[in-house]
Structure formats: C-alpha cells, structure tokens
Tab-separated table of C-alpha atoms and ligand atoms in Angstrom:
chain	number	residue	atom	x	y	z
A	25	MET	CA	-0.063	0.097	0.050
A	26	ARG	CA	0.977	3.428	-0.791
A	27	PRO	CA	1.945	5.580	2.502
A	28	LEU	CA	-0.118	8.401	3.493
A	29	ARG	CA	1.881	11.395	1.587
A	30	SER	CA	0.162	14.454	2.910
A	31	LEU	CA	0.645	14.964	6.472
A	32	SER	CA	-2.672	16.222	7.017
A	33	SER	CA	-3.922	13.293	5.740
A	34	ARG	CA	-1.627	11.062	8.035
A	35	LEU	CA	-2.134	13.231	10.801
A	36	ILE	CA	-6.471	12.756	10.736
A	37	VAL	CA	-5.966	8.949	9.483
A	38	TYR	CA	-3.701	8.322	12.871
A	39	TRP	CA	-6.202	10.250	15.391
A	40	ILE	CA	-9.049	8.476	13.912
A	41	ALA	CA	-7.461	5.358	14.624
A	42	GLY	CA	-5.761	6.266	17.796
A	43	SER	CA	-8.747	8.313	19.053
A	44	LEU	CA	-11.005	4.952	18.276
A	45	VAL	CA	-9.142	3.265	20.486
A	46	THR	CA	-9.425	5.442	23.509
A	47	PHE	CA	-12.686	6.702	23.076
A	48	PHE	CA	-14.325	3.308	22.832
A	49	ALA	CA	-11.784	0.519	24.076
A	50	LEU	CA	-10.040	2.753	27.012
A	51	PRO	CA	-12.850	3.370	29.174
A	52	PRO	CA	-13.573	-0.112	29.703
A	53	ILE	CA	-10.100	-0.969	30.285
A	54	LEU	CA	-9.877	1.988	32.643
A	55	ASN	CA	-12.568	0.767	34.650
A	56	LEU	CA	-11.622	-2.445	35.079
A	57	ALA	CA	-8.445	-1.629	35.942
A	58	MET	CA	-9.830	0.503	38.900
A	59	SER	CA	-12.231	-1.625	40.003
A	60	ALA	CA	-8.959	-4.545	40.035
A	61	LEU	CA	-7.575	-2.322	42.427
A	62	SER	CA	-10.800	-1.131	44.379
A	63	LEU	CA	-10.839	1.888	43.864
A	64	PHE	CA	-14.893	1.722	42.574
A	65	GLU	CA	-17.467	0.904	44.991
A	66	PRO	CA	-17.589	-3.496	44.109
A	67	GLU	CA	-21.357	-2.754	42.353
A	68	THR	CA	-20.602	0.019	40.443
A	69	ASN	CA	-18.587	-1.057	37.441
A	70	LEU	CA	-18.000	-4.384	36.890
A	71	GLU	CA	-20.849	-5.920	38.627
A	72	SER	CA	-23.405	-3.039	36.293
A	73	TRP	CA	-21.476	-4.122	32.764
A	74	THR	CA	-22.345	-7.964	33.873
A	75	THR	CA	-25.737	-7.631	34.877
A	76	ARG	CA	-26.580	-4.987	32.230
A	77	ARG	CA	-25.394	-7.768	30.008
A	78	ALA	CA	-27.802	-10.095	31.800
A	79	ARG	CA	-30.741	-8.429	31.155
A	80	THR	CA	-29.979	-7.254	27.632
A	81	LEU	CA	-29.995	-11.133	26.689
A	82	VAL	CA	-33.284	-11.715	28.563
A	83	ALA	CA	-35.135	-8.767	26.924
A	84	GLY	CA	-34.130	-10.149	23.414
A	85	ALA	CA	-35.167	-13.251	24.027
A	86	LEU	CA	-38.476	-12.276	25.199
A	87	ARG	CA	-40.780	-13.263	22.341
A	88	LYS	CA	-44.580	-13.322	21.653
A	89	ASP	CA	-46.399	-17.148	21.021
A	90	GLU	CA	-49.068	-17.966	18.212
A	91	VAL	CA	-51.990	-17.156	20.640
A	92	GLY	CA	-49.906	-13.820	21.543
A	93	ALA	CA	-48.612	-14.568	24.599
A	94	LYS	CA	-45.457	-13.635	25.675
A	95	PHE	CA	-43.041	-15.774	27.061
A	96	ILE	CA	-38.982	-16.265	27.763
A	97	ALA	CA	-37.596	-18.251	24.747
A	98	MET	CA	-34.511	-19.888	24.930
A	99	THR	CA	-31.944	-18.195	22.883
A	100	ASP	CA	-28.920	-19.650	21.762
A	101	ASP	CA	-26.862	-16.143	23.057
A	102	LEU	CA	-29.149	-16.818	27.019
A	103	ARG	CA	-28.339	-20.601	26.867
A	104	ILE	CA	-24.569	-19.938	26.548
A	105	TYR	CA	-24.713	-17.357	29.368
A	106	ALA	CA	-26.997	-19.741	31.737
A	107	ALA	CA	-23.919	-22.507	30.739
A	108	ALA	CA	-21.063	-19.893	31.965
A	109	ASN	CA	-22.726	-18.385	34.978
A	110	PRO	CA	-25.168	-21.486	36.997
A	111	ALA	CA	-26.227	-19.263	39.940
A	112	PHE	CA	-27.675	-17.394	37.043
A	113	ARG	CA	-31.687	-16.589	37.715
A	114	TYR	CA	-33.728	-14.164	35.215
A	115	ALA	CA	-37.347	-13.379	35.067
A	116	ALA	CA	-39.884	-10.785	33.047
A	117	LEU	CA	-42.896	-9.488	34.501
A	118	GLU	CA	-45.962	-7.644	32.307
A	119	ILE	CA	-45.935	-4.030	32.993
A	120	GLY	CA	-48.806	-3.471	35.411
A	121	SER	CA	-50.476	-7.190	35.995
A	122	ASN	CA	-46.368	-8.386	37.616
A	123	ALA	CA	-47.820	-11.026	35.942
A	124	PRO	CA	-44.863	-13.296	35.463
A	125	LEU	CA	-44.204	-14.499	31.648
A	126	ARG	CA	-43.761	-17.464	30.594
A	127	GLY	CA	-39.686	-19.117	30.769
A	128	SER	CA	-38.998	-17.273	34.100
A	129	SER	CA	-37.679	-18.562	37.020
A	130	LEU	CA	-39.887	-18.695	39.465
A	131	GLU	CA	-37.342	-18.490	42.754
A	132	LEU	CA	-37.494	-14.432	41.677
A	133	THR	CA	-40.567	-13.812	40.563
A	134	PRO	CA	-42.812	-13.712	43.901
A	135	TYR	CA	-41.076	-10.999	45.760
A	136	PHE	CA	-41.826	-8.780	42.953
A	137	GLN	CA	-45.525	-9.086	42.908
A	138	THR	CA	-46.520	-8.162	46.230
A	139	LEU	CA	-45.684	-4.678	45.598
A	140	HIS	CA	-48.682	-3.193	46.120
A	141	GLY	CA	-49.040	0.349	45.356
A	142	LEU	CA	-45.177	0.372	44.258
A	143	ASP	CA	-43.915	0.334	40.576
A	144	LEU	CA	-40.922	-0.635	40.172
A	145	HIS	CA	-38.625	0.605	37.605
A	146	ALA	CA	-35.241	-0.257	38.248
A	147	ALA	CA	-34.268	-1.838	41.556
A	148	ALA	CA	-30.569	-3.868	43.057
A	149	PHE	CA	-31.289	-6.267	45.738
A	150	HIS	CA	-29.638	-9.532	47.435
A	151	LEU	CA	-32.082	-12.278	48.531
A	152	GLU	CA	-31.670	-12.921	51.899
A	153	GLY	CA	-30.495	-16.536	53.217
A	154	ASP	CA	-28.048	-17.019	49.813
A	155	PRO	CA	-25.701	-18.623	50.700
A	156	ASN	CA	-23.601	-15.960	48.022
A	157	PRO	CA	-23.183	-12.676	49.972
A	158	ASP	CA	-21.951	-11.209	46.934
A	159	ALA	CA	-25.002	-12.320	44.690
A	160	ARG	CA	-26.628	-9.087	42.903
A	161	GLY	CA	-29.261	-8.490	41.126
A	162	LEU	CA	-31.558	-6.117	39.226
A	163	GLU	CA	-35.103	-5.319	38.332
A	164	ARG	CA	-35.507	-3.031	35.333
A	165	THR	CA	-38.188	-2.106	33.187
A	166	MET	CA	-37.237	-2.432	29.461
A	167	ASN	CA	-38.169	-2.122	25.926
A	168	THR	CA	-38.274	-5.523	24.447
A	169	PRO	CA	-38.531	-7.159	20.817
A	170	VAL	CA	-42.495	-7.482	22.550
A	171	GLY	CA	-42.732	-4.105	23.952
A	172	ARG	CA	-42.326	-2.586	27.119
A	173	ALA	CA	-41.586	-5.529	30.120
A	174	LYS	CA	-40.041	-5.632	33.772
A	175	ILE	CA	-36.850	-7.672	33.388
A	176	ILE	CA	-34.979	-9.297	36.318
A	177	VAL	CA	-31.702	-10.514	36.713
A	178	TYR	CA	-29.932	-12.214	39.789
A	179	GLY	CA	-26.630	-14.223	40.457
A	180	SER	CA	-24.336	-13.839	37.041
A	181	LYS	CA	-21.150	-13.709	37.689
A	182	PHE	CA	-18.315	-11.337	36.086
A	183	HIS	CA	-16.477	-12.536	33.246
A	184	TRP	CA	-13.384	-11.496	30.655
A	185	ASP	CA	-15.940	-11.681	27.888
A	186	ASP	CA	-18.284	-8.763	29.901
A	187	VAL	CA	-15.472	-6.427	29.224
A	188	PHE	CA	-15.550	-7.369	25.425
A	189	TYR	CA	-19.424	-6.920	25.724
A	190	GLN	CA	-18.872	-3.900	27.644
A	191	ILE	CA	-16.865	-2.324	24.457
A	192	TYR	CA	-19.233	-3.273	22.047
A	193	SER	CA	-21.545	-1.723	23.439
A	194	SER	CA	-20.477	1.459	24.290
A	195	PHE	CA	-20.876	2.051	20.455
A	196	THR	CA	-24.403	3.603	20.554
A	197	ALA	CA	-25.990	6.234	18.465
A	198	VAL	CA	-25.296	9.075	20.767
A	199	GLY	CA	-21.353	7.901	21.678
A	200	LEU	CA	-20.973	7.564	17.859
A	201	MET	CA	-22.588	11.374	17.327
A	202	SER	CA	-20.371	12.562	19.559
A	203	TYR	CA	-17.114	10.611	18.675
A	204	GLY	CA	-18.307	11.351	15.036
A	205	LEU	CA	-18.237	15.278	16.183
A	206	LEU	CA	-15.225	15.360	18.445
A	207	ALA	CA	-13.188	13.621	15.212
A	208	SER	CA	-14.139	16.143	12.512
A	209	VAL	CA	-13.492	18.881	14.964
A	210	VAL	CA	-9.485	17.452	15.642
A	211	ALA	CA	-9.874	16.457	12.133
A	212	LEU	CA	-10.175	20.549	10.906
A	213	ILE	CA	-8.132	21.877	13.192
A	214	ALA	CA	-5.688	19.279	12.298
A	215	PHE	CA	-5.441	20.064	8.871
A	216	ALA	CA	-5.811	23.776	9.633
A	217	VAL	CA	-2.692	24.070	11.765
A	218	VAL	CA	-0.845	21.475	9.124
A	219	ARG	CA	-1.601	24.275	6.630
A	220	GLU	CA	-0.842	27.479	8.592
A	221	ALA	CA	2.476	25.749	9.676
A	222	LEU	CA	3.228	24.847	6.056
A	223	ALA	CA	2.629	28.157	4.418
A	224	PRO	CA	6.044	29.869	4.979
A	225	LEU	CA	7.304	26.353	2.822
A	226	ARG	CA	5.860	27.390	0.096
A	227	ALA	CA	7.462	31.123	0.133
A	228	VAL	CA	10.536	29.493	0.447
A	229	ALA	CA	9.801	26.656	-2.163
A	230	ALA	CA	9.131	29.863	-4.563
A	231	LYS	CA	12.625	31.504	-3.431
A	232	VAL	CA	14.303	28.100	-3.877
A	233	SER	CA	12.785	27.251	-6.970
A	234	GLN	CA	14.801	31.236	-8.285
A	235	ILE	CA	18.227	29.853	-7.313
A	236	ASP	CA	20.211	29.083	-10.322
A	237	VAL	CA	24.012	28.364	-10.594
A	238	ASN	CA	24.649	32.679	-10.850
A	239	SER	CA	22.536	32.951	-7.468
A	240	LEU	CA	23.728	30.489	-5.262
A	241	ARG	CA	24.773	33.097	-2.352
A	242	GLN	CA	21.286	32.936	-1.051
A	243	HIS	CA	19.937	32.475	2.548
A	244	ILE	CA	16.647	30.416	2.665
A	245	PRO	CA	15.218	31.975	6.244
A	246	THR	CA	13.563	29.452	8.653
A	247	ASP	CA	12.026	32.621	10.861
A	248	ARG	CA	8.850	31.616	10.424
A	249	LEU	CA	8.839	27.610	9.487
A	250	PRO	CA	8.433	24.913	12.303
A	251	ALA	CA	11.314	24.382	14.065
A	252	GLU	CA	10.768	20.643	13.137
A	253	LEU	CA	11.545	21.861	9.365
A	254	SER	CA	14.729	23.906	10.581
A	255	PRO	CA	17.029	20.642	10.437
A	256	PHE	CA	16.445	20.343	6.568
A	257	ILE	CA	16.616	24.786	5.791
A	258	ASP	CA	19.640	24.748	7.774
A	259	ALA	CA	21.035	21.547	5.630
A	260	VAL	CA	20.055	23.135	2.501
A	261	ASN	CA	21.416	26.546	3.057
A	262	THR	CA	25.062	24.780	3.935
A	263	ALA	CA	24.622	22.948	1.216
A	264	LEU	CA	24.150	25.979	-1.429
A	265	ARG	CA	27.039	27.480	0.395
A	266	ARG	CA	29.412	24.624	-0.306
A	267	VAL	CA	28.217	24.325	-4.047
A	268	ASP	CA	28.376	28.161	-4.129
A	269	ASP	CA	31.952	28.005	-2.960
A	270	GLY	CA	32.640	24.887	-5.520
A	271	VAL	CA	31.449	27.544	-8.550
A	272	ALA	CA	33.458	30.230	-7.091
A	273	ARG	CA	36.217	28.137	-7.253
A	274	GLN	CA	35.732	26.683	-11.004
A	275	LYS	CA	35.193	30.521	-12.336
A	276	ARG	CA	37.958	31.290	-10.650
A	277	PHE	CA	39.821	28.793	-12.224
A	278	THR	CA	38.716	29.554	-16.205
A	279	ALA	CA	39.189	33.383	-15.546
A	280	ASN	CA	42.487	33.175	-14.215
A	281	SER	CA	43.171	30.370	-16.853
A	282	ALA	CA	42.030	32.817	-19.592
A	283	HIS	CA	43.428	35.458	-18.336
A	284	GLU	CA	47.003	33.633	-18.316
A	285	LEU	CA	46.390	32.575	-21.388
A	286	ARG	CA	46.389	36.042	-22.949
A	287	THR	CA	50.540	36.867	-22.231
A	288	PRO	CA	52.043	34.330	-24.536
A	289	ILE	CA	49.605	34.575	-27.144
A	290	THR	CA	50.151	38.599	-26.960
A	291	VAL	CA	53.774	37.267	-27.276
A	292	LEU	CA	52.775	34.163	-29.963
A	293	THR	CA	50.716	37.120	-31.960
A	294	ALA	CA	53.999	39.323	-31.983
A	295	ARG	CA	56.817	36.438	-32.924
A	296	VAL	CA	54.499	35.688	-35.528
A	297	GLU	CA	54.313	39.138	-36.898
A	298	LYS	CA	58.109	38.979	-37.362
A	299	LEU	CA	57.912	35.841	-39.675
A	300	GLU	CA	58.803	35.890	-43.251
A	301	THR	CA	55.116	36.779	-45.007
A	302	THR	CA	54.155	32.961	-46.439
A	303	PRO	CA	50.891	31.213	-46.789
A	304	LEU	CA	51.994	29.492	-43.578
A	305	LYS	CA	52.456	32.587	-41.582
A	306	LEU	CA	49.074	33.567	-42.447
A	307	ASP	CA	47.562	30.558	-41.426
A	308	ILE	CA	49.414	30.576	-37.810
A	309	GLN	CA	48.107	34.077	-37.875
A	310	ARG	CA	44.043	33.086	-38.267
A	311	ASP	CA	45.125	29.944	-35.796
A	312	VAL	CA	46.278	33.015	-33.264
A	313	ARG	CA	43.610	34.994	-33.787
A	314	ARG	CA	41.321	32.479	-33.351
A	315	ILE	CA	42.776	31.641	-29.978
A	316	ARG	CA	42.558	34.953	-28.930
A	317	THR	CA	39.323	35.394	-30.121
A	318	ILE	CA	38.170	32.049	-27.272
A	319	VAL	CA	40.526	33.559	-24.529
A	320	GLU	CA	38.476	37.117	-24.460
A	321	GLN	CA	34.669	35.584	-24.628
A	322	LEU	CA	36.229	32.733	-21.649
A	323	LEU	CA	36.960	36.282	-19.899
A	324	VAL	CA	33.948	37.554	-20.794
A	325	LEU	CA	31.849	34.859	-19.401
A	326	ALA	CA	33.953	34.899	-16.017
A	327	GLN	CA	33.299	38.468	-16.039
A	328	ILE	CA	29.660	37.892	-16.520
A	329	SER	CA	28.897	35.368	-13.615
A	330	GLU	CA	31.637	37.409	-11.282
A	331	LYS	CA	29.994	41.088	-12.061
A	332	GLY	CA	26.466	39.496	-12.450
A	333	VAL	CA	25.795	42.285	-14.581
A	334	THR	CA	22.369	42.943	-14.299
A	335	ALA	CA	21.085	46.553	-14.929
A	336	ALA	CA	20.032	47.067	-11.231
A	337	SER	CA	23.195	46.518	-10.331
A	338	ALA	CA	25.444	48.090	-12.167
A	339	PRO	CA	27.266	50.710	-11.344
A	340	ASN	CA	27.216	53.190	-14.094
A	341	THR	CA	24.614	55.017	-16.150
A	342	ILE	CA	26.009	54.949	-19.603
A	343	ASP	CA	25.243	57.159	-22.962
A	344	LEU	CA	24.367	54.748	-25.357
A	345	VAL	CA	25.039	56.890	-28.301
A	346	GLU	CA	28.507	57.600	-27.215
A	347	ALA	CA	29.542	54.246	-26.917
A	348	LEU	CA	28.563	53.229	-29.648
A	349	ILE	CA	30.148	56.212	-31.365
A	350	ALA	CA	33.951	54.782	-29.797
A	351	ILE	CA	32.740	51.266	-30.856
A	352	VAL	CA	32.279	52.051	-34.439
A	353	ALA	CA	35.695	54.679	-34.553
A	354	ASP	CA	37.805	51.311	-33.316
A	355	LEU	CA	36.014	48.810	-35.005
A	356	ALA	CA	35.524	51.324	-38.850
A	357	PRO	CA	39.263	50.451	-39.774
A	358	VAL	CA	39.130	47.222	-39.464
A	359	ALA	CA	36.063	46.801	-41.595
A	360	LEU	CA	37.736	49.032	-44.059
A	361	ASP	CA	40.658	47.012	-44.353
A	362	ASN	CA	38.201	44.282	-45.241
A	363	HIS	CA	36.324	46.205	-47.525
A	364	ARG	CA	33.124	47.187	-45.540
A	365	TYR	CA	31.780	49.750	-44.017
A	366	LEU	CA	30.583	50.710	-41.156
A	367	GLU	CA	28.106	53.292	-40.219
A	368	LEU	CA	26.306	54.602	-37.124
A	369	GLU	CA	23.124	56.065	-37.622
A	370	ALA	CA	21.456	57.302	-33.904
A	371	PRO	CA	19.888	60.445	-32.158
A	372	SER	CA	21.846	63.582	-31.298
A	373	GLU	CA	20.512	63.631	-27.839
A	374	PRO	CA	22.233	60.210	-25.224
A	375	ILE	CA	20.087	57.677	-24.207
A	376	TYR	CA	20.983	56.721	-20.896
A	377	ILE	CA	21.034	53.340	-19.737
A	378	PRO	CA	22.035	51.064	-16.943
A	379	ALA	CA	25.183	49.220	-17.600
A	380	TYR	CA	28.133	48.224	-17.649
A	381	ARG	CA	30.303	49.890	-20.327
A	382	TRP	CA	32.467	46.971	-21.191
A	383	ALA	CA	28.883	44.911	-21.398
A	384	ILE	CA	27.696	47.185	-24.149
A	385	GLU	CA	30.728	46.639	-25.313
A	386	SER	CA	31.183	43.192	-25.860
A	387	VAL	CA	27.560	43.106	-27.089
A	388	VAL	CA	27.512	45.418	-30.081
A	389	ILE	CA	31.337	44.636	-31.034
A	390	ASN	CA	30.238	40.803	-31.216
A	391	LEU	CA	27.149	41.408	-33.731
A	392	ILE	CA	29.542	43.383	-35.745
A	393	GLU	CA	32.330	41.111	-36.061
A	394	ASN	CA	29.294	38.914	-37.380
A	395	ALA	CA	28.156	41.247	-39.391
A	396	LEU	CA	30.937	42.311	-41.154
A	397	ARG	CA	31.907	38.232	-42.032
A	398	ALA	CA	28.338	37.998	-43.144
A	399	GLU	CA	28.307	41.521	-45.228
A	400	PRO	CA	29.763	41.185	-48.508
A	401	ASP	CA	32.810	42.774	-50.400
A	402	ASN	CA	31.957	46.952	-50.297
A	403	GLY	CA	28.735	46.145	-48.598
A	404	VAL	CA	27.876	48.873	-45.738
A	405	VAL	CA	26.985	47.157	-42.124
A	406	LEU	CA	24.708	49.776	-40.084
A	407	VAL	CA	24.394	50.278	-36.767
A	408	ARG	CA	21.678	52.065	-35.405
A	409	ALA	CA	20.088	53.105	-32.323
A	410	THR	CA	16.678	54.890	-31.764
A	411	ALA	CA	15.295	57.093	-28.646
A	412	GLY	CA	13.681	53.420	-27.168
A	413	ALA	CA	17.134	52.209	-26.304
A	414	VAL	CA	17.086	49.630	-29.367
A	415	ILE	CA	20.425	49.224	-30.997
A	416	GLU	CA	19.988	47.633	-34.228
A	417	VAL	CA	22.716	46.250	-36.403
A	418	ILE	CA	22.127	45.720	-40.009
A	419	ASP	CA	24.042	43.381	-42.690
A	420	HIS	CA	23.305	42.590	-46.535
A	421	GLY	CA	24.665	39.301	-45.968
A	422	PRO	CA	23.148	35.969	-46.511
A	423	GLY	CA	20.777	36.208	-44.133
A	424	ILE	CA	19.729	33.484	-41.297
A	425	ALA	CA	17.673	30.752	-42.314
A	426	PRO	CA	14.364	30.816	-39.946
A	427	PRO	CA	14.849	27.573	-39.015
A	428	GLU	CA	17.857	28.439	-36.984
A	429	ARG	CA	17.789	32.322	-35.856
A	430	GLY	CA	16.907	30.304	-32.516
A	431	MET	CA	19.889	28.215	-32.833
A	432	VAL	CA	22.241	31.203	-33.499
A	433	PHE	CA	22.028	31.737	-29.862
A	434	GLU	CA	23.349	28.158	-28.854
A	435	PRO	CA	26.631	28.112	-27.340
A	436	PHE	CA	29.370	26.509	-30.127
A	437	TRP	CA	26.814	26.502	-32.702
A	438	ARG	CA	28.470	27.778	-35.813
A	439	GLY	CA	26.303	28.028	-39.261
A	440	GLY	CA	29.378	26.558	-41.122
A	441	ASP	CA	33.043	26.500	-41.448
A	442	ASP	CA	33.473	29.464	-43.703
A	443	THR	CA	34.608	32.020	-41.097
A	444	PRO	CA	36.734	31.668	-38.514
A	445	GLY	CA	34.698	31.321	-35.104
A	446	THR	CA	33.919	29.707	-32.177
A	447	GLY	CA	30.422	29.781	-31.861
A	448	LEU	CA	30.082	31.756	-28.411
A	449	GLY	CA	29.651	34.899	-28.962
A	450	LEU	CA	26.224	35.346	-29.329
A	451	SER	CA	25.463	33.171	-26.684
A	452	ILE	CA	27.273	35.326	-24.615
A	453	VAL	CA	25.348	38.312	-25.956
A	454	ARG	CA	22.106	36.755	-24.984
A	455	GLU	CA	23.479	36.100	-21.762
A	456	LEU	CA	24.365	39.640	-21.029
A	457	VAL	CA	21.710	41.197	-22.761
A	458	GLU	CA	19.285	39.398	-20.322
A	459	LYS	CA	21.284	40.121	-17.515
A	460	MET	CA	20.857	43.519	-18.209
A	461	GLN	CA	16.998	42.981	-18.224
A	462	GLY	CA	16.966	43.649	-21.949
A	463	SER	CA	16.072	41.223	-25.214
A	464	ILE	CA	17.437	40.422	-28.212
A	465	ALA	CA	15.980	39.237	-31.514
A	466	VAL	CA	16.915	38.640	-35.315
A	467	ASP	CA	15.280	38.737	-38.158
A	468	GLU	CA	15.332	39.440	-41.896
A	469	THR	CA	16.938	42.881	-43.498
A	470	PRO	CA	14.847	43.953	-45.900
A	471	GLY	CA	15.885	42.591	-49.231
A	472	GLY	CA	18.228	40.322	-48.245
A	473	GLY	CA	20.357	40.099	-44.825
A	474	THR	CA	20.141	40.158	-41.216
A	475	THR	CA	19.352	41.932	-38.471
A	476	PHE	CA	19.829	41.819	-35.102
A	477	ALA	CA	17.824	43.989	-32.633
A	478	VAL	CA	18.803	45.112	-29.015
A	479	GLN	CA	16.166	46.446	-26.758
A	480	LEU	CA	17.936	47.295	-23.497
A	481	PRO	CA	16.405	49.184	-20.609
A	482	LEU	CA	16.559	52.849	-20.425
A	483	CYS	CA	17.549	54.720	-17.018
A	484	ASP	CA	14.711	56.260	-14.759
A	485	ALA	CA	14.823	59.935	-15.224
A	486	SER	CA	15.312	60.372	-11.966
A	487	THR	CA	19.063	58.864	-12.091
A	488	ALA	CA	19.568	60.242	-15.568
A	489	PRO	CA	21.913	63.112	-15.852
A	490	ARG	CA	20.554	65.745	-16.729
A	491	GLY	CA	21.733	67.682	-20.052
A	492	GLY	CA	24.975	68.029	-22.003
A	493	PRO	CA	26.292	66.809	-25.118
A	494	PRO	CA	28.367	62.956	-25.185
A	495	GLN	CA	32.178	63.701	-24.535
A	496	ASN	CA	33.013	62.133	-28.089
A	497	GLY	CA	30.532	64.498	-29.573
A	498	GLU	CA	32.960	64.664	-32.510
A	499	MET	CA	31.772	61.529	-34.278
A	500	ARG	CA	28.045	62.558	-34.913
A	501	PRO	CA	26.547	60.008	-36.518
A	502	ARG	CA	25.496	60.242	-40.612
B	605	LIG	N1	25.093	38.078	-39.033
B	605	LIG	C1	24.784	36.894	-39.623
B	605	LIG	N2	24.508	36.473	-40.764
B	605	LIG	C2	24.717	35.719	-40.741
B	605	LIG	N3	24.717	34.377	-40.420
B	605	LIG	C3	24.729	35.220	-39.074
B	605	LIG	C4	25.160	36.130	-38.167
B	605	LIG	N4	25.707	36.634	-37.155
B	605	LIG	C5	25.561	35.033	-36.803
B	605	LIG	N5	25.590	34.516	-37.972
B	605	LIG	C6	25.511	32.742	-37.373
B	605	LIG	O1	25.447	32.202	-36.352
B	605	LIG	C7	26.293	31.192	-36.000
B	605	LIG	C8	27.088	31.268	-34.447
B	605	LIG	O2	27.606	33.143	-34.417
B	605	LIG	P1	28.248	33.441	-33.307
B	605	LIG	O3	28.368	34.967	-32.556
B	605	LIG	O4	27.461	32.400	-31.626
B	605	LIG	O5	29.360	32.407	-33.065
B	605	LIG	P2	30.585	32.801	-34.623
B	605	LIG	O6	30.673	34.085	-34.703
B	605	LIG	O7	30.700	31.398	-34.900
B	605	LIG	O8	32.002	32.634	-33.435
B	605	LIG	P3	32.479	33.889	-32.542
B	605	LIG	O9	31.700	34.980	-32.257
B	605	LIG	O10	32.503	33.025	-31.322
B	605	LIG	O11	33.927	34.087	-32.686
B	605	LIG	C9	27.754	32.064	-37.325
B	605	LIG	O12	29.058	30.800	-36.948
B	605	LIG	C10	26.937	32.200	-37.795
B	605	LIG	O13	26.777	30.953	-38.972
B	606	LIG	MG1	30.490	35.887	-33.231
C-alpha cells in the first residue's frame, strides 16, 4: 500500500485510529483496572457490566407465541450465558399486572408480585438467605422486542468477556455521534494547523526554485517555519554555501586560466608578426586570432558571472550613443581593411542606460564582427540606435534561415566553417543582454541580410544625468 504523503491526511488517519481506541476501548479498560485495584465500589462497574449484559440478553429473548402470549425463549445467547453462570436466574413480568412471563425463574417472581402500591422501574437487590453474600440482582423496566416489560436478573458473575461486551455496547448512537463530532473538529484543526504551519514553506519553495548557478549565495530564512523543519533548511543552506564555494572556485579557475593565457598569446602574436610573409604565416596568424577570440570570450563569460551584470547592480549610467560612437570608431578601420564599411545612425541626444560599459561593448562588438563577416565586399554594415534604447546591427549578407534563428544563440553553434569563430559570441551576447534586463531578436533585413535588434532598459528619469552633449561629440552619426 502506498504510504500517505500528505501530512494532514496522515495526521487525520492516525488521529482517527488512535482516538477510536481511546474513545471506546480505553474507558472500559481503565474501569477494569481501577475496579481491580478496588478504587470503585464493587457494585458500580464490573457488577453493572455483568447485570447490564444479562438483562439485555433476557430482554432480547422475549417472544410472542401463536396466541399472542409473551414468553422468554431459550435463545442461543441466553443458553450460553446461563451455562457460564450456574447461579444465574432471570424473569420477566408484565407491566401493570406484574404477571410473570413463561420461561421466568419462579424463585425470583414472588418478590416482585407483592409490591402493592409500588411500581418499580429499577432496583438492585440481594436475596436474603442466598449463601453467596456478593450475589446481586437487578430489576429494570425495559424495551423488548415484544414491548415494555420488567426484566429481573440475579446471580450472574463477572466474566472477562463482559469487557468486550462493554466495549461493543459503548458503540451507541449517542457515542458514535459525539465521537463523529469530536473526530471532525479535531481533523479540521489538524488540517488547519498543518496548512498554516507549512504556509511559509511555499514562500521558501518559490525562493529555492529561483536559485540557479549564478544565484547560489542565498540564505533561506527559517523564521516562520516550524522548528521541526529548521534542520532541513539549515542543511539546504549549508549545501548551497558549499556548492557556491565550488562554483566560485571553478569560475576563478576559468578566469585565471584565460587571463594567464593572454600574455603568451600576445607574445606569440608578436613573434608571428616578425615571420616572413608566407601562406604558413597567414595560417598561423588566423589560428592565433582564433585562440585569442576564445580566450577573450572565456574572460567575458567569467566576468558575467563574477560581476553579475544586472541592470539593477550596474554601477554606471552610460550614454549608449557615446559608447556606440567609440565602438564604431574603433571597428570602422578594421572593416575598411576588409573592404567593408561601418556606419552609425543614432539620435543627437544621449540615450542613458544602466549598464556596464564593457558589457555593452562586448554585445555590440560581437554583433558587428558577425555582420562584417556576413556582409559582401564593399557592403555597408549599419549600426542604428533609437531613443528607446534599441540597438540594431544590420547587414546585407546571406541572412539566417528562420529555423536557425533560435539556434544561433546556442553556445558553440556555427552556421558553417567558412568563417573563423568559436560559436560562443551570440550566446555571450544573449546572456549579457538578459542580465541587463534586455531582450534580443533576430530578423531578416528588408532586401536580404540579417538584422539583430537589442532592446535595453532605459534609466529612470530620476537617475539620468540632465543635459550636456556626450563627450565624444566629434563623431556624430551620419
Ligand atoms: N549576421 C549574421 N549573418 C549570418 N549568419 C550569422 C550572423 N551572425 C551569426 N551568424 C551565424 O551564427 C553562428 C553563431 O554566431 P556566433 O557569434 O555565436 O559564433 P561565431 O561568430 O561563429 O564565433 P565567435 O563569435 O565565437 O567568434 C555563426 O557561425 C553564423 O553561422
Ligand atoms: Mg560571432
């Protein structure tokens, strides 16, 4: 059987099982123990269980014969009970006339027929002259299958099975109703308490579900949680700290390795530069450039995770127009060397965005490098910025087929090996843009080619500096 997974269901099931035993079985068992220790009057409990059982048996045995006369039938239950109690005597009298019904023990009936002027409904008695001084009797007017009658029992003795009878007979309608009410109220309380106590866990779960490899340094609070859950949450917090330390060590390793590789690559570039110009030199130069790109990209990736690069944590408000002017100014000569042109179209007013300058440079340079590679000879790659902080990099190359547009952002995905590259550029671009709370889209340039559009958040009006042209004002857009 599947164990119950819900804590409330478990509580309710265990409560019902436990309370059924305590509510119905425990009172007789306690009574028994206390009677055994003589904490009760001898008549009150065990005696009363015995006589109650005896009179119920006798009342249940009343029948009517063919002519309508009532009598006590010798039922199986009564026979068994009488066999176990040799001194047991019983009788039943008509109400009013006190006439004994057939089957009554005639030793008992005379005492109850002479009660002139007294209508007994219930009486405990002991027959004088009975050699057993503890023998008890009971007369009681009761409902029977043939109507009301006076039932008299005498001389039955306590037996252990009376305990089970007592437990069985405690399942009365009133008992069951009271128990049902109690069980429902307690079940409701258990359900409400569990729900209320575990409500903070939902908030904790929401927080934990947001943790990823870049936000491991979190402390899950245990304030409002039940104390029983604290060891678990503490263990999660400790595990998070350990994983965070491990990840930080790995990131530092990548960053350090990339950093350490820069110097030998620079030395290598300088040495290759001195070689005689041969096809081999050009090959080696291309390979060294590729290695340098990989190392630069790895460094950017390390910076992304190290600095966080979220717009919220960005320490600078930068002017996007000024940053684009500087980037285009740097790359335009490279483009020209490769027989391509690079143009910038931007508003004359600054566009202030919250970002790291290096992150913006990385995004735009990656997009421009891709565009320059795709652009045909003597073509123009256009970088356009609009006042809503949208940067578009537009080329007129072969374009990217629609099914591949989603894949270009995957790490190491490359359209082909005709151009040099590692396939990391666009995945870095997307990560940086998303970290800056922006978005990136790729579309077809009207007339052919590819347009990458990056939307970045603008600065709040309150944090944007007022007035003043960008410092690099000499290179205005066309
Ligand atoms: N403007 C573009 N026009 C056509 N295809 C493009 C363009 N930009 C990217 N692609 C395709 O997407 C692939 C992935 O680009 P990405 O910038 O991620 O890697 P890469 O340029 O090949 O290498 P890296 O940028 O790491 O040096 C490219 O190889 C190319 O096939
Ligand atoms: Mg690229």
